[in-house]
Every structure is written in C-alpha cells, then in structure tokens.
Coordinates of C-alpha atoms and ligand atoms in Angstrom, one line a residue:
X1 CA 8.5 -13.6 46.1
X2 CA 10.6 -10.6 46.7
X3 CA 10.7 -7.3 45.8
X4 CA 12.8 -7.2 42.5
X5 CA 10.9 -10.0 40.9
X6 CA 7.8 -8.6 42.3
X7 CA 8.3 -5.8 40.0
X8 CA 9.8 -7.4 37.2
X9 CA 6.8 -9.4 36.8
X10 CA 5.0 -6.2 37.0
X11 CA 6.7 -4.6 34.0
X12 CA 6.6 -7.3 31.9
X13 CA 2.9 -7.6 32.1
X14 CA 3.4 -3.9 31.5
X15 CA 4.9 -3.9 28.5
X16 CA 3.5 -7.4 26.7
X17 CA 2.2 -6.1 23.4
X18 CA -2.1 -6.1 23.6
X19 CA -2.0 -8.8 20.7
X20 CA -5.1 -10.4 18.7
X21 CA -4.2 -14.2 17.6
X22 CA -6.3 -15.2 15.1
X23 CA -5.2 -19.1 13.6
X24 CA -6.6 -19.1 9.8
X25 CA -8.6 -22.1 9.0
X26 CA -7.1 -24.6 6.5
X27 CA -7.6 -23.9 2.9
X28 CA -6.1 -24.1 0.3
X29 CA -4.9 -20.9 -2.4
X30 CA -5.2 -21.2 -6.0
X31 CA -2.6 -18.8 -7.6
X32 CA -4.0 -17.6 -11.1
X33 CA -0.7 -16.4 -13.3
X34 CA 1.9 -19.2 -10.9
X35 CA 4.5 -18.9 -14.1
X36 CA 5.0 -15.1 -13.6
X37 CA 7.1 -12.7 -11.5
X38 CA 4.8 -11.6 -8.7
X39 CA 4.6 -15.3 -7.8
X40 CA 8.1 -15.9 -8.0
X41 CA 9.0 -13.1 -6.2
X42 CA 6.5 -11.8 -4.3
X43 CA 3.8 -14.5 -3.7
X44 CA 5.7 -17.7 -3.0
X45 CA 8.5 -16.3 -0.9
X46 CA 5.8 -14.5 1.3
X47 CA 3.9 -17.9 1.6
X48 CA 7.2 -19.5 2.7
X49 CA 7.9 -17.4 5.4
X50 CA 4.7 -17.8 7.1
X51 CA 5.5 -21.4 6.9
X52 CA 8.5 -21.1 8.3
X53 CA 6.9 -18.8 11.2
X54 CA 4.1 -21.4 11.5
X55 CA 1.7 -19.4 11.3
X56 CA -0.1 -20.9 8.4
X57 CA -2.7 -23.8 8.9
X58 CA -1.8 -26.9 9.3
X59 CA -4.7 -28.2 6.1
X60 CA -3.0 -25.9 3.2
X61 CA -1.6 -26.5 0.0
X62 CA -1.1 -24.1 -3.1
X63 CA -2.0 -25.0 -6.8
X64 CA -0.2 -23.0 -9.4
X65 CA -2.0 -22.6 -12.6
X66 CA -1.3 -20.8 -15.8
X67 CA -1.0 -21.2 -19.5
X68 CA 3.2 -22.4 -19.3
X69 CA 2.9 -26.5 -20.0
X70 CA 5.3 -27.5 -16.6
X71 CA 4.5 -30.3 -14.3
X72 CA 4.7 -29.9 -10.6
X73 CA 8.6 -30.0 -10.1
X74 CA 9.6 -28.0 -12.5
X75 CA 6.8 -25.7 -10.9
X76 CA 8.8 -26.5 -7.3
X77 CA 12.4 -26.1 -9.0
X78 CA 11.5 -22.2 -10.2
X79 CA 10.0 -20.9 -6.8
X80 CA 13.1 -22.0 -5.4
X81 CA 15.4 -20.0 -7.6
X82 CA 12.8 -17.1 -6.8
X83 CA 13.0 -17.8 -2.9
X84 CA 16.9 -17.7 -3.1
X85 CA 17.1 -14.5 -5.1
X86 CA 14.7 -13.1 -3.0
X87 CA 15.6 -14.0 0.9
X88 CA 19.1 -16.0 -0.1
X89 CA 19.6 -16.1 3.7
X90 CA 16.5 -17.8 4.4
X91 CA 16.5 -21.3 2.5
X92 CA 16.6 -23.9 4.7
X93 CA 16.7 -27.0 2.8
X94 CA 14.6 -28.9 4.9
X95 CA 11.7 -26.5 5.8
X96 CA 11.9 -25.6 1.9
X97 CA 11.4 -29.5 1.3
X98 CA 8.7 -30.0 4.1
X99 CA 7.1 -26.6 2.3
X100 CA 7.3 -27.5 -1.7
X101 CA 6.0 -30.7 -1.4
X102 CA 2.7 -28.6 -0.6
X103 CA 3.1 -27.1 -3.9
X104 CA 1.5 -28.5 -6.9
X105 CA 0.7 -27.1 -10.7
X106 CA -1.6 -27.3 -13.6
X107 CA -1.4 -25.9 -17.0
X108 CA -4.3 -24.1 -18.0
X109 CA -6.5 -21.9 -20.5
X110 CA -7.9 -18.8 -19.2
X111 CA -10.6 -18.7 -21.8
X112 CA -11.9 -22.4 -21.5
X113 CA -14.3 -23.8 -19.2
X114 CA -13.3 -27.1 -19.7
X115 CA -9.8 -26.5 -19.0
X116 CA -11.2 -24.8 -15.3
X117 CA -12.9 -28.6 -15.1
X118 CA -10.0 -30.4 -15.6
X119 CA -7.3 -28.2 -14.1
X120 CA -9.5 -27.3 -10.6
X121 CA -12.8 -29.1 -10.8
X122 CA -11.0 -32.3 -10.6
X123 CA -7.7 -31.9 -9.8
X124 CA -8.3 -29.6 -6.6
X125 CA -10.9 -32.1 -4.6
X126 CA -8.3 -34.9 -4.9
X127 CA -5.6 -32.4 -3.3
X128 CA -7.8 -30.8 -0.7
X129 CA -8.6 -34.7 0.5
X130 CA -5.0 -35.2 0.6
X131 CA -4.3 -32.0 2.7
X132 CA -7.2 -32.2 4.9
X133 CA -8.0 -28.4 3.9
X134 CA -11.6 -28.3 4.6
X135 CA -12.6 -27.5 1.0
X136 CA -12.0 -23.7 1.7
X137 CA -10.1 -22.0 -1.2
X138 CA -8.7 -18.6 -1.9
X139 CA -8.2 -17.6 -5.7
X140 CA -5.5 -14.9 -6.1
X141 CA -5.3 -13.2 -9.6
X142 CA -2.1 -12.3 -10.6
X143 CA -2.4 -12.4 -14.0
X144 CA -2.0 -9.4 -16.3
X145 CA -5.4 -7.5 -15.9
X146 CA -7.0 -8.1 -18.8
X147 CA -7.6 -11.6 -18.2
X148 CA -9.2 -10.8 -15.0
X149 CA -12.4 -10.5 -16.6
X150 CA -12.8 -13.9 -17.9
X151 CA -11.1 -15.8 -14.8
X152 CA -13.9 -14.5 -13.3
X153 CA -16.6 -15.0 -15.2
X154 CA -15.0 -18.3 -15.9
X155 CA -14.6 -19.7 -12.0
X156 CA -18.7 -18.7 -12.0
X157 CA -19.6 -20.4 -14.6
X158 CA -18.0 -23.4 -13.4
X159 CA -19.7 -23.3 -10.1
X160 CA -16.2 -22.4 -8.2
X161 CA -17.1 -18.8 -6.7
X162 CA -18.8 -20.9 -4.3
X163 CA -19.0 -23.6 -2.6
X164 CA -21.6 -25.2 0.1
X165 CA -20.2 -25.3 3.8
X166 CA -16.6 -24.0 2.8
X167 CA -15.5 -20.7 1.9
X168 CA -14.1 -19.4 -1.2
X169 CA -12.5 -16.0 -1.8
X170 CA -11.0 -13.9 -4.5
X171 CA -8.1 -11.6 -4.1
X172 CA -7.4 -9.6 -6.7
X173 CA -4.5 -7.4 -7.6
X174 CA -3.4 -4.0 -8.5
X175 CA -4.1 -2.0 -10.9
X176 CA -7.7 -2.1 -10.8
X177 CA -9.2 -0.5 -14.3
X178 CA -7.7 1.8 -16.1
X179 CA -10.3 4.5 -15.6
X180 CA -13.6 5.0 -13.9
X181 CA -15.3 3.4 -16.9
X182 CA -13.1 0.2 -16.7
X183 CA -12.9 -0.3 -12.9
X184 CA -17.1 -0.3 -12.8
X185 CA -16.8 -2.7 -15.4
X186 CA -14.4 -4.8 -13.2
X187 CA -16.3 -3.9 -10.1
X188 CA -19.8 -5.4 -11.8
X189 CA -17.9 -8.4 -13.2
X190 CA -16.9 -8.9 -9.8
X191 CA -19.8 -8.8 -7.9
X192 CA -21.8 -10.4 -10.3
X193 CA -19.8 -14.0 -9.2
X194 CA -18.8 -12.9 -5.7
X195 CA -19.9 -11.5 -3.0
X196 CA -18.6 -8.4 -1.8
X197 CA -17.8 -10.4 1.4
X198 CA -15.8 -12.8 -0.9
X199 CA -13.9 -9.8 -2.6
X200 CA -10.1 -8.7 -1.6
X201 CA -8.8 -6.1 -3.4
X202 CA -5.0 -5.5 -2.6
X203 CA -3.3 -2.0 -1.7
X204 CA 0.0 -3.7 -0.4
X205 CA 0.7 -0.4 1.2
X206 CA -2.4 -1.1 3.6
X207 CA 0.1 -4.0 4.8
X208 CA 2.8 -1.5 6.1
X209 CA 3.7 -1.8 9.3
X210 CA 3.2 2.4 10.0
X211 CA 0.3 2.6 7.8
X212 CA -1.5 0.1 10.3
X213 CA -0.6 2.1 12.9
X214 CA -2.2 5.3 12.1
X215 CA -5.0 4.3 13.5
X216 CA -3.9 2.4 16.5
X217 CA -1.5 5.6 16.8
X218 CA -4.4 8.3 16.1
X219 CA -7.4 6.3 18.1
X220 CA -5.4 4.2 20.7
X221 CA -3.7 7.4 22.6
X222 CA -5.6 10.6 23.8
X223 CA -2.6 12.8 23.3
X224 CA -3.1 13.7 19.1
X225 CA -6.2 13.5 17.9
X226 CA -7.7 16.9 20.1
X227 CA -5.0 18.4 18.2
X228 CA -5.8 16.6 14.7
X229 CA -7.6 19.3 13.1
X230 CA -7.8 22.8 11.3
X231 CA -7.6 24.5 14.6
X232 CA -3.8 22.8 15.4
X233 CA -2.4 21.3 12.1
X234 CA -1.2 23.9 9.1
X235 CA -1.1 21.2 6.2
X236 CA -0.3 17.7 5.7
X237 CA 2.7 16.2 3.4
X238 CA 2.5 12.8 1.7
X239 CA 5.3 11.0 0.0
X240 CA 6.2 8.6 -1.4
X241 CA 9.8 8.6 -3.3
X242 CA 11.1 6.4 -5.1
X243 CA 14.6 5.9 -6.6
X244 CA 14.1 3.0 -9.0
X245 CA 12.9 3.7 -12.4
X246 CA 10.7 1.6 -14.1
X247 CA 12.3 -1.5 -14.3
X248 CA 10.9 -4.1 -16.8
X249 CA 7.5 -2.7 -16.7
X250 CA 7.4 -0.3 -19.9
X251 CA 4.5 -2.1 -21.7
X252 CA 2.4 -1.5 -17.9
X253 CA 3.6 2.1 -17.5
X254 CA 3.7 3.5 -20.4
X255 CA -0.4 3.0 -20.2
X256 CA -0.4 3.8 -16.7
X257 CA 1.9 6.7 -15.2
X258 CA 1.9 7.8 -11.5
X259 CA -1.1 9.2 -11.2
X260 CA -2.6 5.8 -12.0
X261 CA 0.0 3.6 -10.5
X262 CA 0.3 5.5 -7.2
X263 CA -2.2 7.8 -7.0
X264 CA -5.2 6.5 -7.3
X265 CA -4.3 3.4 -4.6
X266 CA -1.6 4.1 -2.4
X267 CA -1.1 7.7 -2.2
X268 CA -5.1 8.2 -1.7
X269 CA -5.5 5.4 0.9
X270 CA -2.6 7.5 3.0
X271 CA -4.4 10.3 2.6
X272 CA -7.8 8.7 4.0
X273 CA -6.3 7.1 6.9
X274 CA -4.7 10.1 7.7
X275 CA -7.8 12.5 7.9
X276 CA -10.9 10.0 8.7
X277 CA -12.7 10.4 11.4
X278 CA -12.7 8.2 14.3
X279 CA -13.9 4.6 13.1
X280 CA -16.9 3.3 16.2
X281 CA -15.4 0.0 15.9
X282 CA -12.1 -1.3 14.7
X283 CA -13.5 -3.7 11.8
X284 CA -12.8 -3.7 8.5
X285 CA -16.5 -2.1 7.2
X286 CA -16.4 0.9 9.9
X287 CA -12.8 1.5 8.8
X288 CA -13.8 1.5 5.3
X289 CA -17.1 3.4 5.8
X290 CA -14.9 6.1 7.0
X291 CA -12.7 6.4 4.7
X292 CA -15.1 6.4 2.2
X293 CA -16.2 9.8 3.9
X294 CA -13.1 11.5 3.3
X295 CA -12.9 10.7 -0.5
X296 CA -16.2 11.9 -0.6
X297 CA -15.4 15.0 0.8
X298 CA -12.3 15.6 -1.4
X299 CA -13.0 18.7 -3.3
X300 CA -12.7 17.9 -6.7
X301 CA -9.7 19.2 -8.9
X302 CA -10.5 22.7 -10.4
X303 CA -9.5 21.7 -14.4
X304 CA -9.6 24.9 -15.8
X305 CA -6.8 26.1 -13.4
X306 CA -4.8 22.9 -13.2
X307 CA -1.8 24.2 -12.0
X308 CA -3.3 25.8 -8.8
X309 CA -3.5 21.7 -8.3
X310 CA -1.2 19.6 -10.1
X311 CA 2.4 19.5 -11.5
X312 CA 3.3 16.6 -13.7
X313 CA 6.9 16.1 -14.4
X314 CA 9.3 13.2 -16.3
X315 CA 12.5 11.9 -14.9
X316 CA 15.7 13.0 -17.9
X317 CA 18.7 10.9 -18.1
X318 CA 21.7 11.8 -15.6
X319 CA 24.8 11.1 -17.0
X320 CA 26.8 12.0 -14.1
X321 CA 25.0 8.8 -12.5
X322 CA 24.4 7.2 -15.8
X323 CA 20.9 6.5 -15.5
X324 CA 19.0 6.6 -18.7
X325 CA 15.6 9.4 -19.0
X326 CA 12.6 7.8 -19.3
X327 CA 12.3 8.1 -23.0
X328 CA 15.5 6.3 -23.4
X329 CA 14.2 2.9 -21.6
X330 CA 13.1 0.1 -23.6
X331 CA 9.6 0.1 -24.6
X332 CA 9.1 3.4 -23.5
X333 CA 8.0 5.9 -26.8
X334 CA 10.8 8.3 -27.9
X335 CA 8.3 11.2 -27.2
X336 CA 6.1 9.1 -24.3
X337 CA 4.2 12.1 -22.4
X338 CA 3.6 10.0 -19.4
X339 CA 4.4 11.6 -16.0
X340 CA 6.4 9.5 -13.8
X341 CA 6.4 12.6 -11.2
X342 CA 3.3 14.3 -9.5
X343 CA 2.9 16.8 -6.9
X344 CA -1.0 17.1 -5.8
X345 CA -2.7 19.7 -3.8
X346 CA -5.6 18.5 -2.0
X347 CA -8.6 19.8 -0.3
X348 CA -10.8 18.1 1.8
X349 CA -14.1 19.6 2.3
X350 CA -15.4 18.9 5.7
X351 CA -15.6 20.7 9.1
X352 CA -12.4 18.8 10.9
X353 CA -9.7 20.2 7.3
X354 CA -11.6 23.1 6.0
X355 CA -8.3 25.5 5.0
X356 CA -5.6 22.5 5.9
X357 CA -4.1 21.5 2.3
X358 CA -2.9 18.2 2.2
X359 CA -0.1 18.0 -0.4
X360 CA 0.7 14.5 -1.9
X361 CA 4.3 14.0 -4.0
X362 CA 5.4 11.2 -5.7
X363 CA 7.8 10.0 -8.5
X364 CA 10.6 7.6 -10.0
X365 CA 14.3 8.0 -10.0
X366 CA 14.2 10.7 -7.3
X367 CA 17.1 11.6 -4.9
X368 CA 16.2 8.9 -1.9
X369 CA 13.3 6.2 -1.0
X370 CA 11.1 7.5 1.1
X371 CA 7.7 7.3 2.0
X372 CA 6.1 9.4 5.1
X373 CA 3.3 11.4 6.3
X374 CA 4.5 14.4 7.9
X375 CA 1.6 16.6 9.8
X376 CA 3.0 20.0 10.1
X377 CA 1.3 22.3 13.2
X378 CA 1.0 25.4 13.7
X379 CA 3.2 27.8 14.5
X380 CA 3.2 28.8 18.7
X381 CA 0.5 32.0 18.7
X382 CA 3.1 34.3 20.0
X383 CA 6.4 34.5 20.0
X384 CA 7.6 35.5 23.7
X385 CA 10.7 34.5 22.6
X386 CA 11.4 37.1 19.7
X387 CA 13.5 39.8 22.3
X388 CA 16.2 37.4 23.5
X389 CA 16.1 34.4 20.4
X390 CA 15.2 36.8 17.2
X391 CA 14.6 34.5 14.4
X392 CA 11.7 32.0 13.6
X393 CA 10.7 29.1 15.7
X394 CA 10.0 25.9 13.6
X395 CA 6.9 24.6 14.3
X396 CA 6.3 21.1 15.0
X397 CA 6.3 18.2 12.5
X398 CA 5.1 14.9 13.4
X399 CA 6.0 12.5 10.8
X400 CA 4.6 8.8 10.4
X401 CA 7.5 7.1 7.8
X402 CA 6.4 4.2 6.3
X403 CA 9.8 3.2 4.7
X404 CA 12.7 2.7 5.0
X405 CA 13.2 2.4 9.0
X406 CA 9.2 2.5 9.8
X407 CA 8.3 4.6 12.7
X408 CA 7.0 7.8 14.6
X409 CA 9.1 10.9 14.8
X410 CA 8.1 14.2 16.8
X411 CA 9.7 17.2 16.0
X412 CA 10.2 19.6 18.9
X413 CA 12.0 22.5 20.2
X414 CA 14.3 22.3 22.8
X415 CA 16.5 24.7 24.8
X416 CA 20.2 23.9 23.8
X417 CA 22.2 22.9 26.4
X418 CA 24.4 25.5 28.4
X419 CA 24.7 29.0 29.2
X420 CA 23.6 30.3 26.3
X421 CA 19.8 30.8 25.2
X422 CA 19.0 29.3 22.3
X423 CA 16.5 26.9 21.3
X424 CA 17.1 23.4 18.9
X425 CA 15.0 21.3 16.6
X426 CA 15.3 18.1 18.6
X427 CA 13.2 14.7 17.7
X428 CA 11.4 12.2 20.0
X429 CA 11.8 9.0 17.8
X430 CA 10.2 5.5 17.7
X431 CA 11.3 3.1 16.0
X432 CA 10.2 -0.8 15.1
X433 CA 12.7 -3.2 15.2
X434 CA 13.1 -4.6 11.8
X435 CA 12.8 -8.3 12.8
X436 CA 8.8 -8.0 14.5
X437 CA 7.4 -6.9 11.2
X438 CA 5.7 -9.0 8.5
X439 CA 6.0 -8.0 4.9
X440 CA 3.3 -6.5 2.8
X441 CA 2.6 -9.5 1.3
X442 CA 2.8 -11.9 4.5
X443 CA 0.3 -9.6 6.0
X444 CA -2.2 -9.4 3.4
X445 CA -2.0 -13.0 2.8
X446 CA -2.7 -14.4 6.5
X447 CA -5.2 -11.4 6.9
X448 CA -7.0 -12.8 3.9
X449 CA -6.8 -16.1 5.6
X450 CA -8.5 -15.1 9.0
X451 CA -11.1 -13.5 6.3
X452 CA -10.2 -10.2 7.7
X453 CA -11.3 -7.2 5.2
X454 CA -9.2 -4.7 6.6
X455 CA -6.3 -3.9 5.0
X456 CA -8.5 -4.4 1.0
X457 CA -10.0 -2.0 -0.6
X458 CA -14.0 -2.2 -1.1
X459 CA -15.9 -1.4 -4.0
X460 CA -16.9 1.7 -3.1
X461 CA -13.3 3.1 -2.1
X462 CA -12.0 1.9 -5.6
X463 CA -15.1 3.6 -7.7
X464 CA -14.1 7.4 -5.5
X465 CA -10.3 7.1 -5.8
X466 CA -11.2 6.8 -9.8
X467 CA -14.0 9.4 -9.9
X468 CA -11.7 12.2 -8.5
X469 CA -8.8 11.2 -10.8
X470 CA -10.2 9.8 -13.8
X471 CA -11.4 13.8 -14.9
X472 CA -7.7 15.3 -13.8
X473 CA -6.2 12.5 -15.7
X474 CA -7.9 13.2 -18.9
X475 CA -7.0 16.8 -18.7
X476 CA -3.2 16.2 -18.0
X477 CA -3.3 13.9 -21.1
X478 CA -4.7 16.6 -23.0
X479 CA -2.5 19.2 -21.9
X480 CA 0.3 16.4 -21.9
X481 CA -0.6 17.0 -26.0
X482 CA -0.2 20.3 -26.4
X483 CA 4.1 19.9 -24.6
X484 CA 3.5 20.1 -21.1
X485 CA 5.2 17.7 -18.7
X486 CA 8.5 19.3 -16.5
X487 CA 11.7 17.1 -16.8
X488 CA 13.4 16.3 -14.1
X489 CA 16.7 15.1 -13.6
X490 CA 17.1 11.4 -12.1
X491 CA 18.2 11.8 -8.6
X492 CA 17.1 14.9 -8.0
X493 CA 14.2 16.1 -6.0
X494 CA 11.6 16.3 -9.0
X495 CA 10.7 19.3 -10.9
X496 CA 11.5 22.4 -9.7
X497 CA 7.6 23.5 -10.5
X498 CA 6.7 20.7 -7.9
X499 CA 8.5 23.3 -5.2
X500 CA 6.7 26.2 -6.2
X501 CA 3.3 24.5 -5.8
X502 CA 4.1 25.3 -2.4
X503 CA 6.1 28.2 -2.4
X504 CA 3.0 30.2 -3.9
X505 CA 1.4 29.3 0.1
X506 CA 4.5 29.9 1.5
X507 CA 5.7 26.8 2.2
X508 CA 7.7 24.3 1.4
X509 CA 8.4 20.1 0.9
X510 CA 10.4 18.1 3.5
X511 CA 13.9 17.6 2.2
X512 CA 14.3 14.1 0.5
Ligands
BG6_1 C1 3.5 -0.5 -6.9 C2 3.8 0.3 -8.2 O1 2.1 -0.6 -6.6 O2 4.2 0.1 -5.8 C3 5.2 0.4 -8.4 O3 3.1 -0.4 -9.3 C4 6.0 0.9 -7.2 O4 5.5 1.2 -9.5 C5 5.6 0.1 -6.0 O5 7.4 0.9 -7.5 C6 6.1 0.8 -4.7 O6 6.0 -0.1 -3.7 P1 6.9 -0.1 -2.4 O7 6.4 -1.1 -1.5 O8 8.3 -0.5 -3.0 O9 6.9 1.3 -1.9

C-alpha cells in the first residue's frame, strides 16, 4: 500500500459518521383517521419514503380505518394523489405499486365495539398472516382529538392495547388537551389502557434534524457546555416564525391560538433541550428526566404584572401584499381575540440560568420562516480595544437554526483584512446537506418502530408544559376581554410591543 492510499484510508475512517443502525421489527400500523389530511399528506408520503429507502421491515403493511365507506383501492387511489402533490418528483410507478399493495382499509365507527371486532379483530390477523408481521401493531391517532378518548377506551375494551408475545403501541398526535384539566383527563385515559412504555406522544419538532443535535452538539464536544451557563451566556432567543396564516384550520385555531398550538409543545421542548443539564445516559427516560427538571424549574409567570412577561398580538390584513387579517379568514369570528403572535420571557430558576432570560417569540404571517435558537454571550470584560476601534464590540451569538437550511452558526469577531484596524462580525457556519436528513415525520415514525422513546413526549413533560401555561392562558383570555391583543401587520416582524419586551433589558430580537 502506498502512502496516499495509506492516508486516504485514514481519513475516511476519520470522517465515517459514528452511526447507530437499528432494523425495526415487522409490524404492522393501524392509522386511526386514514380518510383525513394528515394521512394524505403527512403520514402516507412519510411511510413511502422509508419504503423507498428500505429502511422499513420487510413483515409491514398499513390498515387505514375511519368512518368514510371506501374499499381498499379507492383507499390506494387517494394516497396517491396525496403522494404526487406532496413529493411530485418522487413517484415511481413501480415502487408506488410494490408499496400500495401493502395498503389496505376498513370503514369504521369510532364509538362501536363491534365495529373494532369486525374492522381489526378480524380483519387484521388475516393481514398480519399474509405479511408475516409478527403480530406487532402500532395504532396512530390522527383523528380530530375529541375522539381520542373513546378510540382508546375502545381498542381496551376489545383486548387490542395488548397483545401476548407481540407488541402494540399507541402514537398519538398533537394537540394534547386543551388545558391542564383536559390533558390529565387524556393522560389517565391513556394510561389506564397503555402502558406508559406503550405511549408516543408526538412533538414533530423533536424530529428536526438541529433539534436532535442539541444534545449531540452540547454533550458530544467539550468546547460549549463550560461556557453554557450564567457565568458566559447573557440570554437566550427562541423562534419560531412563521409566514403562512392559518390555512384551513379556523374551526382548530380559533379554540387554540399560539400559545396553545406552539407554545405549550414545540416552543417549550426547544427551551428544555436548550438548558437541561447533562443527561447520564443518552436514552429516551434520562433525556426526559431532565428535561422534566428544567420545566420544573421555570418560574412561573407573575399574572398580576403580565406584561413584565407576555405580549400577545394578532396578524391585520396587508393590502400591499393582499393577505387577509385574521378576522377576515373564514371561520375565524369578526372580533376573534385569539393571539396568533407571542413573545414570552422566561425564567428558569436553577443554579446553571439564575439571571439568564430566555426569550421565546412566535407567530403567523410574519416577515420570513424561521425557526432558531440563538445563545447570546457575553460581552468581552474589557474593552482593550476602545482607544484605537471606539465603538461597541458585538458579542458572540451562537445560533442552532432549525429551519430553513438547518445548521450551526458561530458569530465571531474578526480583524478585517488590510491595513486598517478594524474588526468584523464574521460567521463560522455548518451546514447539513439537504439530501442526508429524514423528515419529521420519517423520523418519528421509524423511531417509533425501533420502540425508541426519544424524540415523544412523556406524561409528565405534557402535564408541566400545561401547568405553567394553562394559568397565563386564562389570564390573557381575560384580559383578551377587556380589548387587549396588539395587531400586527402580515409580514411584518410582529407587534412592535413584542420589541420593547426587550428593549426595557436593553436588548433586542434577532432580525427576521
Ligand atoms: C404545528 C402547528 O404543530 O406546527 C401549526 O399546529 C404550525 O400551526 C406547525 O404551522 C409548524 O410546523 P413546521 O414544521 O412547519 O415548523
């Protein structure tokens, strides 16, 4: 062997990811809701991919049931029009026709034992002996919530939440209760059938490719967590911007509004991942356990003073871009008071953030899409600079983006090139290539798969997310009441109360 190859073989050992290959055992997944738009669009399309990756098991089938009357190609015929909307570039005929003929449907009535008999007791041994799936079987809700309650009291009943030798699980989705009140009602109809073990609670923005990282980022490299701390880090920004409005979803919103619909998941499991301490062991219980910690140790919102805390706001029409207001779309009340906009300031009460706010914005119809965690440092101590440079030196910004183009960006200062002495914002940058990533809902399917706990959300994390917000919820729709919610223009940057939230501590947001 000579030298070169010598040391090519050298760095490509070198750089070969450090990869854990996990092949899911067969099973089958019994979709609950098959007829609506998360399974068209999200759910089947996700499943297809994997299939055309390979990388489900080689025993699996999917069984489509809902309350439509449809037999199983007319099932077949609308996932492919959802597949070609949704990835047009990616329908090959014959992987599509190798894929559908492992899907299959049956009408049924949520409410009606016998129907669960019929549609799954007998219909789904014949298939699984067909498939060679090894009697395992995953039941994914994604029906409107209020059903949720009898599927699953329903599937226990019938003697399906479990099954001898084989195992079955329950995935459920988003949003989970309304209110404290309502998720422990979910939470104990839950666990009453299933075990917590059995239980999969979805956050799809677990499944990001960055917000997997921030641990492997914050835990797998010695180089940011000794400075990941009150003594190094001024505050911490969350966003998460979006410019779409709310589509068809009016009769969901208008009961919901951001603080439910982001908040409470998404923008809350940023926050824990961002400020947990370091897990012992990289499973899905210590992760959790940990995270758990930092919700604890959220202080909770002062309601007498909310707007040391909170600014609400709702996106107005533009007609320079001819986007309606929210009061305008259909289904939405002329004189709704729901917030589509929220700027939070949080404190965590423990010894690592004691005095670091952690600020968390997010709304419809803003200026750009953009979600990111951005950890602002310190300032340098002192400024031996100030004689010959005059003028403020940026501190650093490290910001994780979760969407669009996902990765790692390190704002430094840098001395501009040439004769002069002057220093530049300059920014290391990493990048993923789009093409190694697996969507949201690839991820959280295969993870579910493996059995891997990970990337859901357990019992306890959904009952702390709601005990914080349920009380500042209940105030803002009280003070929502009495006239105050700040407009905002659509395709702006949000309320202009949202800034000074930060001005008053003498800071201020990331652009857009
Ligand atoms: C969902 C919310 O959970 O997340 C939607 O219900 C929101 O209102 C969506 O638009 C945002 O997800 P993503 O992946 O597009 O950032």
């Amino acid at each position: 062997m000579d030298m070169n190859s010598r040391l090519e073989n050298i760095s490509a050992e070198q750089m070969a990811p450090v990869c854990r290959i996990v092949i899911p055992k067969s099973c089958c997944l019994v979709i609950f809701g098959a007829s609506g738009d998360l399974t068209r669009r999200k759910l089947i399309p996700a499943i297809y991919r994997l299939f055309r990756q390979r990388l489900l098991p080689r025993g699996f089938f999917v069984l489509g049931v809902a309350r439509s009357e449809m037999d199983s190609d007319r099932f077949r015929a609308l996932m492919s029009e959802g597949l070609r909307e949704a990835f047009p570039e990616e329908c090959d005929e014959t992987c599509w026709r190798d894929f559908s003929s492992r899907l299959h449907y049956r009408a049924i009535n949520y409410h009606d034992a016998a129907s669960y008999r019929t549609a799954l007791g007998e219909v789904l041994p014949t298939l699984e002996k067909a498939a060679d799936s090894g009697g395992n079987r995953i039941f994914y809700l994604a029906t409107p919530p209020g059903v949720y309650g009898d599927i699953i009291g329903t599937l226990h009943q019938s003697g399906l939440a479990s099954q001898a030798n084989s195992h079955v699980k329950l995935v459920v989705e988003k949003p989970f209760g309304h209110d404290l009140a309502s998720s422990r009602e979910l939470n104990a109809t839950l666990l009453d059938a299933f075990r917590e073990s059995q239980v999969y609670r979805i956050d799809h923005y677990l499944a990001k490719e960055t917000v997997q990282n921030i641990l492997m980022f914050r835990f797998a490299n010695s180089l940011f967590e000794p400075l990941w701390n009150r003594r190094y880090i001024d505050h911490v920004q969350i966003t998460a911007a979006e410019t779409i409005g709310i589509e068809r979803r009016a009769g969901y919103y208008e009961q919901a509004g951001v603080l439910r619909d982001m908040f409470q998941n998404h923008m809350f499991q940023l926050l824990s991942l961002t400020a947990l301490e370091p897990p012992s062991l990289f499973s899905a219980d210590r992760v959790r356990d940990e995270k758990a910690k930092v919700l604890h140790s959220i202080r909770p919102f002062p309601l007498e003073r909310l707007e040391e805390c909170v600014v609400t706001g709702q996106y107005a029409g533009s007609a320079a871009a001819g986007i309606k207001g929210y009061q305008d779309e259909s289904g939405v009340a002329v004189d709704s008071g729901v917030p589509t906009y929220a700027a939070l300031k949080v404190w965590i009460d423990n010894w690592r953030w004691n005095g670091v706010p952690f600020y968390l914005r997010s709304g419809k119809r803003l200026k750009r899409r953009t979600t990111e965690i951005a950890i602002h440092f310190r300032p340098v101590p002192h400024m031996m600079f100030s004689q010959t440079m005059g003028g403020r030196i940026e501190a650093n910004t490290l910001i994780l983006r979760v969407q669009p183009d996902e990765g790692i960006h390190l704002e430094i200062q840098a001395k501009n090139p040439g004769s002069r002495m002057c220093l530049m914002p300059v920014s290391l940058d990493f990048l993923y290539p789009r093409e190694v990533s697996l969507s949201a809902y690839e991820r959280v399917l295969l993870d579910c798969m493996e059995g891997d706990q990970m990337l859901f959300v357990r019992e306890d994390g959904v009952d702390l997310s709601w005990s914080l917000l349920t009380p500042l919820i209940q105030a803002l729709e009280d003070r929502a009441a009495s006239g105050v919610l700040f407009p905002y223009e659509a395709g702006s940057d949000g309320p202009a109360a949202a800034a000074a939230l930060l001005e008053r501590d003498g800071r201020c947001w990331r652009p857009l």
